[in-house]
Amino acid sequence: MSLTDEQLERYSRQILLKEVGGKGQKKISEAKVFLIGAGGLGSPAILYLASAGVGTLGIVDDDVVDLSNLQRQILHSTETLNQPKIASAQLMVSKMNPDVKVNTYTERLNAENILDVIKDYDIILDGSDNFPTRFLVNDAAFFLKKTLISGSIFRFEGQLTTLKPHDDAPLPCYRCLYPEPPPSGLVPSCQEAGVLGVLAGTIGVMQAAEALKEILGIGETLAGRLLIYDALEMSFRNVRVPKNPTCALCGPKPSITELLDYEISCSLPSPPDDSLDA
Amino acid sequence: MSTVRIPTPLRGLTDGQGKVIAEGESIAALIDHLDMSYPGMKERLCDDAGALRRFVNIYLNEEDIRFYKGLDTPVKPSDEVSIIPAIAGG
């Protein structure tokens, strides 16, 4: 597949980069990226991946656009209120870049369907809003040997890492970093705890940057590192994330050999002021 | 005295402070000291058996204490300790 004159012009500013060039642009246009969620993180990631010319975007979200989403979910607009988020996402991407093919999925991901849904994609971006999905996506990505770029946000703080435990180098999965989700008793509610809208932008855009680097095979990704961003301090910190030699999923003696569905719990007798969930 | 970085979800216990000072020659001692200054902190970090909760990590400088000596990991005054829990918002 060669680039048309219009594509050469559209992508000229990144083709100019020697790390990209025409060859890299072709890699981008042949890439298939799957996004878990078209919300706070998914919105900016989808917009930048689409504008960069990623050939195929798969998007799963079972929600509709709510007025309270628009403070940070910049894929959606007042015009698309009450519409399914995937329809709103598809509309915005088609306006921005008709080169991009968008596949949409409205089913809630579970142990039954996730492998089938994500199997044809190269890279998975997790922008989900709950722990059960995050652990499910991690396990599925591990079983299918897919690179997973995990972003999460809470109030003024964000976390980002790239997970490729299938790599030859010993690199961690999400369970090497956090072995298990919080028990449901410690997760106060599914209502959002509040988040600064631009925080979603910062982390979501960095997820897109990691995806483009993975597609192009350039630079140093966050594989083996966790980036912590504090918007109040305006600080970025890295900590090391080694592969856990006793990881229940990707270790040499795994106890998790098939997908598990964790229950999404929304109730607690007396929620504490702060939660570890968002 | 070591500096301890407090993540957003736990700042409700520290009057909003993102960095606090705590004393202790090991991570376990430091958590006990933190809990005296900020009651409830230990319960948020450790389970009933006293083990670090499996969705909370503690880093000594840039390294996860689980890959040192866990809660027995020695701490020097010049060290920076960071508490980093899993967060799930998207």
mmCIF file of C-alpha atoms in Angstrom:
data_model
loop_
_atom_site.group_PDB
_atom_site.id
_atom_site.type_symbol
_atom_site.label_atom_id
_atom_site.label_comp_id
_atom_site.label_asym_id
_atom_site.label_seq_id
_atom_site.Cartn_x
_atom_site.Cartn_y
_atom_site.Cartn_z
ATOM 1 C CA MET A 1 0.000 0.000 0.000
ATOM 2 C CA SER A 2 1.497 3.355 -0.938
ATOM 3 C CA LEU A 3 0.552 6.760 0.375
ATOM 4 C CA THR A 4 -1.574 9.076 -1.770
ATOM 5 C CA ASP A 5 -0.573 12.700 -2.387
ATOM 6 C CA GLU A 6 -3.265 13.777 0.011
ATOM 7 C CA GLN A 7 -1.959 11.440 2.704
ATOM 8 C CA LEU A 8 1.598 12.647 2.137
ATOM 9 C CA GLU A 9 0.375 16.166 2.781
ATOM 10 C CA ARG A 10 -1.894 15.274 5.692
ATOM 11 C CA TYR A 11 0.878 13.451 7.539
ATOM 12 C CA SER A 12 3.771 15.576 6.235
ATOM 13 C CA ARG A 13 4.737 16.998 9.618
ATOM 14 C CA GLN A 14 5.336 13.572 11.072
ATOM 15 C CA ILE A 15 6.725 12.048 7.858
ATOM 16 C CA LEU A 16 9.368 14.787 8.112
ATOM 17 C CA LEU A 17 10.632 13.169 11.297
ATOM 18 C CA LYS A 18 13.388 10.775 10.342
ATOM 19 C CA GLU A 19 12.121 8.325 12.970
ATOM 20 C CA VAL A 20 8.826 8.168 11.081
ATOM 21 C CA GLY A 21 9.314 8.865 7.374
ATOM 22 C CA GLY A 22 7.181 7.269 4.671
ATOM 23 C CA LYS A 23 7.997 3.802 5.975
ATOM 24 C CA GLY A 24 6.835 4.661 9.485
ATOM 25 C CA GLN A 25 3.679 6.288 8.167
ATOM 26 C CA LYS A 26 2.847 3.036 6.389
ATOM 27 C CA LYS A 27 3.329 1.161 9.648
ATOM 28 C CA ILE A 28 0.951 3.604 11.322
ATOM 29 C CA SER A 29 -1.668 3.210 8.599
ATOM 30 C CA GLU A 30 -1.460 -0.575 8.815
ATOM 31 C CA ALA A 31 -1.682 -0.611 12.629
ATOM 32 C CA LYS A 32 -4.736 -1.828 14.518
ATOM 33 C CA VAL A 33 -5.238 -0.347 17.964
ATOM 34 C CA PHE A 34 -8.002 -1.324 20.368
ATOM 35 C CA LEU A 35 -9.310 1.119 22.965
ATOM 36 C CA ILE A 36 -11.060 0.005 26.117
ATOM 37 C CA GLY A 37 -13.435 2.869 26.782
ATOM 38 C CA ALA A 38 -14.221 6.068 24.879
ATOM 39 C CA GLY A 39 -14.270 8.173 28.038
ATOM 40 C CA GLY A 40 -11.765 10.506 29.677
ATOM 41 C CA LEU A 41 -8.638 8.625 28.590
ATOM 42 C CA GLY A 42 -10.036 7.098 25.419
ATOM 43 C CA SER A 43 -11.175 10.457 24.016
ATOM 44 C CA PRO A 44 -7.803 12.165 23.641
ATOM 45 C CA ALA A 45 -6.068 8.896 22.737
ATOM 46 C CA ILE A 46 -8.592 8.198 19.960
ATOM 47 C CA LEU A 47 -8.352 11.749 18.603
ATOM 48 C CA TYR A 48 -4.560 11.701 18.381
ATOM 49 C CA LEU A 49 -4.311 8.156 17.035
ATOM 50 C CA ALA A 50 -6.914 9.000 14.393
ATOM 51 C CA SER A 51 -5.204 12.228 13.426
ATOM 52 C CA ALA A 52 -1.864 10.392 13.172
ATOM 53 C CA GLY A 53 -3.513 8.035 10.672
ATOM 54 C CA VAL A 54 -3.710 4.757 12.606
ATOM 55 C CA GLY A 55 -5.449 2.521 10.060
ATOM 56 C CA THR A 56 -7.901 0.693 12.289
ATOM 57 C CA LEU A 57 -9.278 1.702 15.673
ATOM 58 C CA GLY A 58 -11.426 -0.726 17.634
ATOM 59 C CA ILE A 59 -13.452 0.960 20.365
ATOM 60 C CA VAL A 60 -15.541 -0.702 23.049
ATOM 61 C CA ASP A 61 -17.887 1.258 25.302
ATOM 62 C CA ASP A 62 -21.381 0.360 26.460
ATOM 63 C CA ASP A 63 -22.263 3.810 27.757
ATOM 64 C CA VAL A 64 -24.146 6.816 26.371
ATOM 65 C CA VAL A 65 -22.910 10.404 26.383
ATOM 66 C CA ASP A 66 -23.969 12.179 29.562
ATOM 67 C CA LEU A 67 -23.742 15.913 30.186
ATOM 68 C CA SER A 68 -21.366 15.283 33.099
ATOM 69 C CA ASN A 69 -18.934 13.544 30.695
ATOM 70 C CA LEU A 70 -18.284 16.614 28.576
ATOM 71 C CA GLN A 71 -15.970 18.296 31.101
ATOM 72 C CA ARG A 72 -13.233 15.856 30.016
ATOM 73 C CA GLN A 73 -14.450 13.436 27.330
ATOM 74 C CA ILE A 74 -13.530 15.599 24.363
ATOM 75 C CA LEU A 75 -14.604 13.095 21.712
ATOM 76 C CA HIS A 76 -18.195 13.843 22.585
ATOM 77 C CA SER A 77 -20.154 17.068 22.413
ATOM 78 C CA THR A 78 -23.407 18.711 23.338
ATOM 79 C CA GLU A 79 -24.688 17.591 19.954
ATOM 80 C CA THR A 80 -24.160 13.914 20.735
ATOM 81 C CA LEU A 81 -25.719 13.930 24.225
ATOM 82 C CA ASN A 82 -27.600 10.706 25.014
ATOM 83 C CA GLN A 83 -26.132 8.941 21.991
ATOM 84 C CA PRO A 84 -24.014 5.820 22.426
ATOM 85 C CA LYS A 85 -20.405 6.884 23.001
ATOM 86 C CA ILE A 86 -19.188 4.614 20.225
ATOM 87 C CA ALA A 87 -21.522 6.361 17.740
ATOM 88 C CA SER A 88 -20.304 9.731 18.924
ATOM 89 C CA ALA A 89 -16.689 8.533 18.659
ATOM 90 C CA GLN A 90 -17.209 7.181 15.168
ATOM 91 C CA LEU A 91 -18.766 10.453 14.034
ATOM 92 C CA MET A 92 -15.895 12.548 15.390
ATOM 93 C CA VAL A 93 -13.198 10.295 13.908
ATOM 94 C CA SER A 94 -14.877 10.274 10.492
ATOM 95 C CA LYS A 95 -14.988 14.075 10.534
ATOM 96 C CA MET A 96 -11.346 14.285 11.520
ATOM 97 C CA ASN A 97 -9.795 11.631 9.315
ATOM 98 C CA PRO A 98 -11.712 9.530 6.801
ATOM 99 C CA ASP A 99 -8.624 7.307 6.344
ATOM 100 C CA VAL A 100 -9.320 5.637 9.679
ATOM 101 C CA LYS A 101 -11.517 2.578 9.891
ATOM 102 C CA VAL A 102 -13.432 2.441 13.179
ATOM 103 C CA ASN A 103 -14.838 -0.828 14.501
ATOM 104 C CA THR A 104 -17.241 -0.379 17.381
ATOM 105 C CA TYR A 105 -18.341 -2.748 20.123
ATOM 106 C CA THR A 106 -21.132 -2.060 22.613
ATOM 107 C CA GLU A 107 -21.012 -5.263 24.616
ATOM 108 C CA ARG A 108 -19.540 -5.137 28.101
ATOM 109 C CA LEU A 109 -16.254 -7.036 28.029
ATOM 110 C CA ASN A 110 -16.174 -10.253 30.043
ATOM 111 C CA ALA A 111 -14.240 -13.494 30.232
ATOM 112 C CA GLU A 112 -16.488 -14.989 27.556
ATOM 113 C CA ASN A 113 -16.075 -12.397 24.828
ATOM 114 C CA ILE A 114 -12.861 -10.425 25.345
ATOM 115 C CA LEU A 115 -10.423 -12.742 23.549
ATOM 116 C CA ASP A 116 -12.575 -12.788 20.456
ATOM 117 C CA VAL A 117 -13.083 -9.021 20.487
ATOM 118 C CA ILE A 118 -9.413 -8.019 20.817
ATOM 119 C CA LYS A 119 -7.652 -10.855 18.990
ATOM 120 C CA ASP A 120 -7.234 -9.040 15.659
ATOM 121 C CA TYR A 121 -5.614 -5.924 17.137
ATOM 122 C CA ASP A 122 -1.899 -5.245 17.673
ATOM 123 C CA ILE A 123 -1.995 -2.945 20.678
ATOM 124 C CA ILE A 124 -4.545 -2.466 23.452
ATOM 125 C CA LEU A 125 -5.057 0.835 25.296
ATOM 126 C CA ASP A 126 -6.820 0.505 28.619
ATOM 127 C CA GLY A 127 -8.815 3.578 29.599
ATOM 128 C CA SER A 128 -11.475 1.731 31.568
ATOM 129 C CA ASP A 129 -12.967 3.042 34.787
ATOM 130 C CA ASN A 130 -12.970 -0.015 37.054
ATOM 131 C CA PHE A 131 -10.645 -2.667 38.471
ATOM 132 C CA PRO A 132 -12.493 -5.778 37.223
ATOM 133 C CA THR A 133 -12.083 -4.615 33.621
ATOM 134 C CA ARG A 134 -8.441 -3.683 34.171
ATOM 135 C CA PHE A 135 -7.538 -7.145 35.461
ATOM 136 C CA LEU A 136 -9.610 -8.855 32.746
ATOM 137 C CA VAL A 137 -7.916 -6.814 30.019
ATOM 138 C CA ASN A 138 -4.465 -7.511 31.462
ATOM 139 C CA ASP A 139 -5.051 -11.244 31.579
ATOM 140 C CA ALA A 140 -6.546 -11.334 28.072
ATOM 141 C CA ALA A 141 -3.687 -9.266 26.645
ATOM 142 C CA PHE A 142 -1.195 -11.645 28.285
ATOM 143 C CA PHE A 143 -2.875 -14.762 26.903
ATOM 144 C CA LEU A 144 -2.944 -13.233 23.397
ATOM 145 C CA LYS A 145 0.586 -11.747 23.690
ATOM 146 C CA LYS A 146 -0.650 -8.208 22.969
ATOM 147 C CA THR A 147 1.083 -5.076 24.182
ATOM 148 C CA LEU A 148 -1.117 -3.260 26.711
ATOM 149 C CA ILE A 149 -0.785 0.440 27.448
ATOM 150 C CA SER A 150 -2.476 1.082 30.760
ATOM 151 C CA GLY A 151 -3.505 4.556 31.914
ATOM 152 C CA SER A 152 -5.541 5.482 34.961
ATOM 153 C CA ILE A 153 -6.565 8.672 36.705
ATOM 154 C CA PHE A 154 -7.879 9.757 40.084
ATOM 155 C CA ARG A 155 -8.627 13.351 41.071
ATOM 156 C CA PHE A 156 -5.322 15.123 40.279
ATOM 157 C CA GLU A 157 -3.101 12.087 39.797
ATOM 158 C CA GLY A 158 -2.458 9.768 36.890
ATOM 159 C CA GLN A 159 -0.536 6.551 36.280
ATOM 160 C CA LEU A 160 0.778 5.173 33.023
ATOM 161 C CA THR A 161 2.722 2.082 32.035
ATOM 162 C CA THR A 162 3.308 -0.154 29.033
ATOM 163 C CA LEU A 163 2.947 -3.873 29.616
ATOM 164 C CA LYS A 164 4.499 -6.509 27.375
ATOM 165 C CA PRO A 165 5.171 -9.593 29.467
ATOM 166 C CA HIS A 166 5.428 -11.648 26.256
ATOM 167 C CA ASP A 167 8.641 -9.807 25.314
ATOM 168 C CA ASP A 168 11.960 -11.682 25.351
ATOM 169 C CA ALA A 169 13.272 -9.263 27.971
ATOM 170 C CA PRO A 170 11.742 -10.028 31.354
ATOM 171 C CA LEU A 171 9.002 -7.392 31.452
ATOM 172 C CA PRO A 172 6.032 -7.199 33.841
ATOM 173 C CA CYS A 173 2.268 -7.515 33.427
ATOM 174 C CA TYR A 174 -0.267 -5.469 35.426
ATOM 175 C CA ARG A 175 -0.426 -8.227 38.054
ATOM 176 C CA CYS A 176 3.339 -7.938 38.593
ATOM 177 C CA LEU A 177 2.627 -4.320 39.550
ATOM 178 C CA TYR A 178 -0.652 -4.881 41.417
ATOM 179 C CA PRO A 179 -1.281 -8.599 42.068
ATOM 180 C CA GLU A 180 -4.989 -8.326 42.851
ATOM 181 C CA PRO A 181 -7.815 -5.795 42.693
ATOM 182 C CA PRO A 182 -9.044 -4.277 45.952
ATOM 183 C CA PRO A 183 -11.683 -6.478 47.577
ATOM 184 C CA SER A 184 -15.174 -5.195 46.914
ATOM 185 C CA GLY A 185 -15.501 -4.109 50.563
ATOM 186 C CA LEU A 186 -12.805 -1.490 49.987
ATOM 187 C CA VAL A 187 -14.266 -0.116 46.796
ATOM 188 C CA PRO A 188 -16.861 2.385 47.937
ATOM 189 C CA SER A 189 -18.939 3.118 44.885
ATOM 190 C CA CYS A 190 -19.068 3.232 41.141
ATOM 191 C CA GLN A 191 -19.775 6.930 41.261
ATOM 192 C CA GLU A 192 -16.823 8.952 40.170
ATOM 193 C CA ALA A 193 -14.722 10.507 42.887
ATOM 194 C CA GLY A 194 -14.020 13.592 40.821
ATOM 195 C CA VAL A 195 -11.236 14.255 38.366
ATOM 196 C CA LEU A 196 -9.599 17.296 36.820
ATOM 197 C CA GLY A 197 -10.604 17.119 33.156
ATOM 198 C CA VAL A 198 -7.191 18.002 31.760
ATOM 199 C CA LEU A 199 -5.635 15.136 33.731
ATOM 200 C CA ALA A 200 -7.509 12.718 31.472
ATOM 201 C CA GLY A 201 -6.074 14.605 28.511
ATOM 202 C CA THR A 202 -2.506 14.409 29.777
ATOM 203 C CA ILE A 203 -2.577 10.686 30.485
ATOM 204 C CA GLY A 204 -4.687 9.763 27.433
ATOM 205 C CA VAL A 205 -2.382 11.630 25.076
ATOM 206 C CA MET A 206 0.643 9.934 26.617
ATOM 207 C CA GLN A 207 -1.061 6.556 26.047
ATOM 208 C CA ALA A 208 -1.358 7.534 22.378
ATOM 209 C CA ALA A 209 2.330 8.520 22.338
ATOM 210 C CA GLU A 210 3.303 5.126 23.763
ATOM 211 C CA ALA A 211 1.136 3.398 21.136
ATOM 212 C CA LEU A 212 2.748 5.302 18.268
ATOM 213 C CA LYS A 213 6.234 4.467 19.594
ATOM 214 C CA GLU A 214 5.276 0.798 19.820
ATOM 215 C CA ILE A 215 3.934 0.873 16.244
ATOM 216 C CA LEU A 216 7.070 2.593 14.960
ATOM 217 C CA GLY A 217 9.483 0.658 17.165
ATOM 218 C CA ILE A 218 11.221 3.853 18.240
ATOM 219 C CA GLY A 219 12.427 5.373 21.490
ATOM 220 C CA GLU A 220 12.085 3.989 24.965
ATOM 221 C CA THR A 221 8.626 3.042 26.145
ATOM 222 C CA LEU A 222 7.359 2.737 29.705
ATOM 223 C CA ALA A 223 7.751 -1.056 29.651
ATOM 224 C CA GLY A 224 9.224 -1.923 33.065
ATOM 225 C CA ARG A 225 8.445 1.518 34.488
ATOM 226 C CA LEU A 226 5.420 3.234 35.985
ATOM 227 C CA LEU A 227 4.983 6.941 35.377
ATOM 228 C CA ILE A 228 3.175 8.877 38.079
ATOM 229 C CA TYR A 229 1.895 12.324 37.206
ATOM 230 C CA ASP A 230 0.734 14.748 39.878
ATOM 231 C CA ALA A 231 -1.060 17.715 38.310
ATOM 232 C CA LEU A 232 -1.106 19.708 41.566
ATOM 233 C CA GLU A 233 2.674 19.467 41.970
ATOM 234 C CA MET A 234 3.168 19.355 38.213
ATOM 235 C CA SER A 235 5.585 16.525 38.771
ATOM 236 C CA PHE A 236 6.351 13.407 36.790
ATOM 237 C CA ARG A 237 8.050 10.507 38.533
ATOM 238 C CA ASN A 238 9.125 7.069 37.385
ATOM 239 C CA VAL A 239 9.414 3.961 39.504
ATOM 240 C CA ARG A 240 10.783 0.659 38.347
ATOM 241 C CA VAL A 241 8.359 -2.213 37.763
ATOM 242 C CA PRO A 242 10.250 -5.496 37.591
ATOM 243 C CA LYS A 243 8.696 -8.712 36.398
ATOM 244 C CA ASN A 244 7.464 -10.561 39.482
ATOM 245 C CA PRO A 245 9.074 -14.021 39.431
ATOM 246 C CA THR A 246 6.106 -15.367 41.388
ATOM 247 C CA CYS A 247 3.394 -13.600 39.360
ATOM 248 C CA ALA A 248 0.205 -15.676 39.386
ATOM 249 C CA LEU A 249 -0.326 -14.914 35.704
ATOM 250 C CA CYS A 250 2.966 -14.423 33.869
ATOM 251 C CA GLY A 251 5.355 -16.159 36.291
ATOM 252 C CA PRO A 252 6.862 -19.576 35.631
ATOM 253 C CA LYS A 253 4.294 -21.346 37.827
ATOM 254 C CA PRO A 254 1.037 -19.541 37.078
ATOM 255 C CA SER A 255 -2.072 -20.201 39.151
ATOM 256 C CA ILE A 256 -4.220 -18.114 36.791
ATOM 257 C CA THR A 257 -4.528 -20.113 33.585
ATOM 258 C CA GLU A 258 -7.856 -18.838 32.359
ATOM 259 C CA LEU A 259 -9.794 -15.575 32.386
ATOM 260 C CA LEU A 260 -11.593 -14.557 35.577
ATOM 261 C CA ASP A 261 -14.546 -12.220 35.928
ATOM 262 C CA TYR A 262 -14.267 -10.096 39.060
ATOM 263 C CA GLU A 263 -17.553 -8.725 40.277
ATOM 264 C CA ILE A 264 -18.104 -5.016 39.926
ATOM 265 C CA SER A 265 -19.354 -4.053 43.338
ATOM 266 C CA CYS A 266 -21.216 -0.813 43.754
ATOM 267 C CA SER A 267 -22.331 -0.914 47.339
ATOM 268 C CA LEU A 268 -20.774 -0.601 50.744
ATOM 269 C CA PRO A 269 -22.355 -0.272 54.157
ATOM 270 C CA SER A 270 -20.392 2.859 55.094
ATOM 271 C CA PRO A 271 -18.018 4.216 52.506
ATOM 272 C CA PRO A 272 -14.858 5.912 53.786
ATOM 273 C CA ASP A 273 -14.140 9.465 52.617
ATOM 274 C CA ASP A 274 -11.539 8.359 50.176
ATOM 275 C CA SER A 275 -11.483 5.376 47.959
ATOM 276 C CA LEU A 276 -8.762 3.645 46.051
ATOM 277 C CA ASP A 277 -11.176 3.378 43.154
ATOM 278 C CA ALA A 278 -12.239 6.152 40.855
ATOM 279 C CA MET B 1 13.364 11.214 59.356
ATOM 280 C CA SER B 2 12.389 10.247 55.848
ATOM 281 C CA THR B 3 10.114 11.930 53.357
ATOM 282 C CA VAL B 4 7.019 9.935 52.475
ATOM 283 C CA ARG B 5 5.006 10.748 49.377
ATOM 284 C CA ILE B 6 1.289 10.342 49.924
ATOM 285 C CA PRO B 7 -0.882 9.526 46.899
ATOM 286 C CA THR B 8 -4.075 11.442 46.155
ATOM 287 C CA PRO B 9 -6.426 8.726 47.471
ATOM 288 C CA LEU B 10 -4.790 8.863 50.933
ATOM 289 C CA ARG B 11 -4.418 12.626 51.291
ATOM 290 C CA GLY B 12 -7.700 12.779 53.153
ATOM 291 C CA LEU B 13 -5.711 11.369 56.092
ATOM 292 C CA THR B 14 -2.894 13.934 55.834
ATOM 293 C CA ASP B 15 -4.925 17.142 55.552
ATOM 294 C CA GLY B 16 -4.236 17.175 51.852
ATOM 295 C CA GLN B 17 -0.455 17.009 52.201
ATOM 296 C CA GLY B 18 1.325 15.168 49.393
ATOM 297 C CA LYS B 19 4.605 14.863 51.304
ATOM 298 C CA VAL B 20 5.001 14.134 54.995
ATOM 299 C CA ILE B 21 7.885 13.278 57.288
ATOM 300 C CA ALA B 22 8.029 10.000 59.189
ATOM 301 C CA GLU B 23 10.509 8.200 61.364
ATOM 302 C CA GLY B 24 11.510 4.541 61.328
ATOM 303 C CA GLU B 25 14.433 2.305 60.526
ATOM 304 C CA SER B 26 12.307 -0.041 58.454
ATOM 305 C CA ILE B 27 9.246 0.385 56.267
ATOM 306 C CA ALA B 28 7.144 -1.355 58.954
ATOM 307 C CA ALA B 29 8.354 1.064 61.642
ATOM 308 C CA LEU B 30 7.762 3.973 59.341
ATOM 309 C CA ILE B 31 4.166 2.851 58.709
ATOM 310 C CA ASP B 32 3.584 2.555 62.480
ATOM 311 C CA HIS B 33 4.918 6.081 62.911
ATOM 312 C CA LEU B 34 2.776 7.373 60.054
ATOM 313 C CA ASP B 35 -0.253 5.756 61.659
ATOM 314 C CA MET B 36 0.403 7.614 64.919
ATOM 315 C CA SER B 37 0.535 10.957 63.093
ATOM 316 C CA TYR B 38 -2.256 10.103 60.661
ATOM 317 C CA PRO B 39 -4.570 7.553 62.269
ATOM 318 C CA GLY B 40 -6.051 5.090 59.822
ATOM 319 C CA MET B 41 -3.028 5.057 57.534
ATOM 320 C CA LYS B 42 -1.883 1.576 58.530
ATOM 321 C CA GLU B 43 -5.301 0.076 57.896
ATOM 322 C CA ARG B 44 -5.292 1.528 54.419
ATOM 323 C CA LEU B 45 -1.863 0.085 53.644
ATOM 324 C CA CYS B 46 -1.859 -3.252 55.464
ATOM 325 C CA ASP B 47 -4.353 -6.076 55.843
ATOM 326 C CA ASP B 48 -5.497 -7.616 59.161
ATOM 327 C CA ALA B 49 -2.458 -9.906 59.186
ATOM 328 C CA GLY B 50 -0.171 -6.888 58.852
ATOM 329 C CA ALA B 51 0.901 -7.667 55.279
ATOM 330 C CA LEU B 52 1.016 -4.955 52.658
ATOM 331 C CA ARG B 53 -2.254 -4.931 50.715
ATOM 332 C CA ARG B 54 -1.938 -6.423 47.253
ATOM 333 C CA PHE B 55 -3.161 -3.323 45.428
ATOM 334 C CA VAL B 56 -0.820 -0.934 47.250
ATOM 335 C CA ASN B 57 2.882 -0.620 46.513
ATOM 336 C CA ILE B 58 5.562 1.089 48.541
ATOM 337 C CA TYR B 59 8.706 2.266 46.834
ATOM 338 C CA LEU B 60 12.020 3.036 48.468
ATOM 339 C CA ASN B 61 13.312 5.725 46.129
ATOM 340 C CA GLU B 62 12.512 4.102 42.753
ATOM 341 C CA GLU B 63 12.397 0.468 43.854
ATOM 342 C CA ASP B 64 9.408 -1.613 44.957
ATOM 343 C CA ILE B 65 10.020 -2.882 48.515
ATOM 344 C CA ARG B 66 8.459 -6.250 47.596
ATOM 345 C CA PHE B 67 11.654 -6.902 45.639
ATOM 346 C CA TYR B 68 13.829 -5.925 48.627
ATOM 347 C CA LYS B 69 12.793 -7.220 52.025
ATOM 348 C CA GLY B 70 9.164 -6.153 51.990
ATOM 349 C CA LEU B 71 8.063 -4.365 55.158
ATOM 350 C CA ASP B 72 11.426 -5.243 56.766
ATOM 351 C CA THR B 73 13.289 -3.211 54.152
ATOM 352 C CA PRO B 74 15.659 -0.832 56.009
ATOM 353 C CA VAL B 75 15.144 2.897 55.508
ATOM 354 C CA LYS B 76 17.807 5.587 55.757
ATOM 355 C CA PRO B 77 16.939 9.213 56.584
ATOM 356 C CA SER B 78 18.011 10.296 53.097
ATOM 357 C CA ASP B 79 15.592 7.871 51.438
ATOM 358 C CA GLU B 80 12.338 8.930 49.874
ATOM 359 C CA VAL B 81 9.441 6.556 50.365
ATOM 360 C CA SER B 82 6.451 6.609 48.002
ATOM 361 C CA ILE B 83 3.099 4.978 48.534
ATOM 362 C CA ILE B 84 1.482 4.125 45.202
ATOM 363 C CA PRO B 85 -1.914 2.409 45.178
ATOM 364 C CA ALA B 86 -3.667 1.071 42.113
ATOM 365 C CA ILE B 87 -6.129 3.596 40.723
ATOM 366 C CA ALA B 88 -8.840 2.705 38.236
ATOM 367 C CA GLY B 89 -10.408 5.884 36.904
ATOM 368 C CA GLY B 90 -10.572 6.429 33.201
#
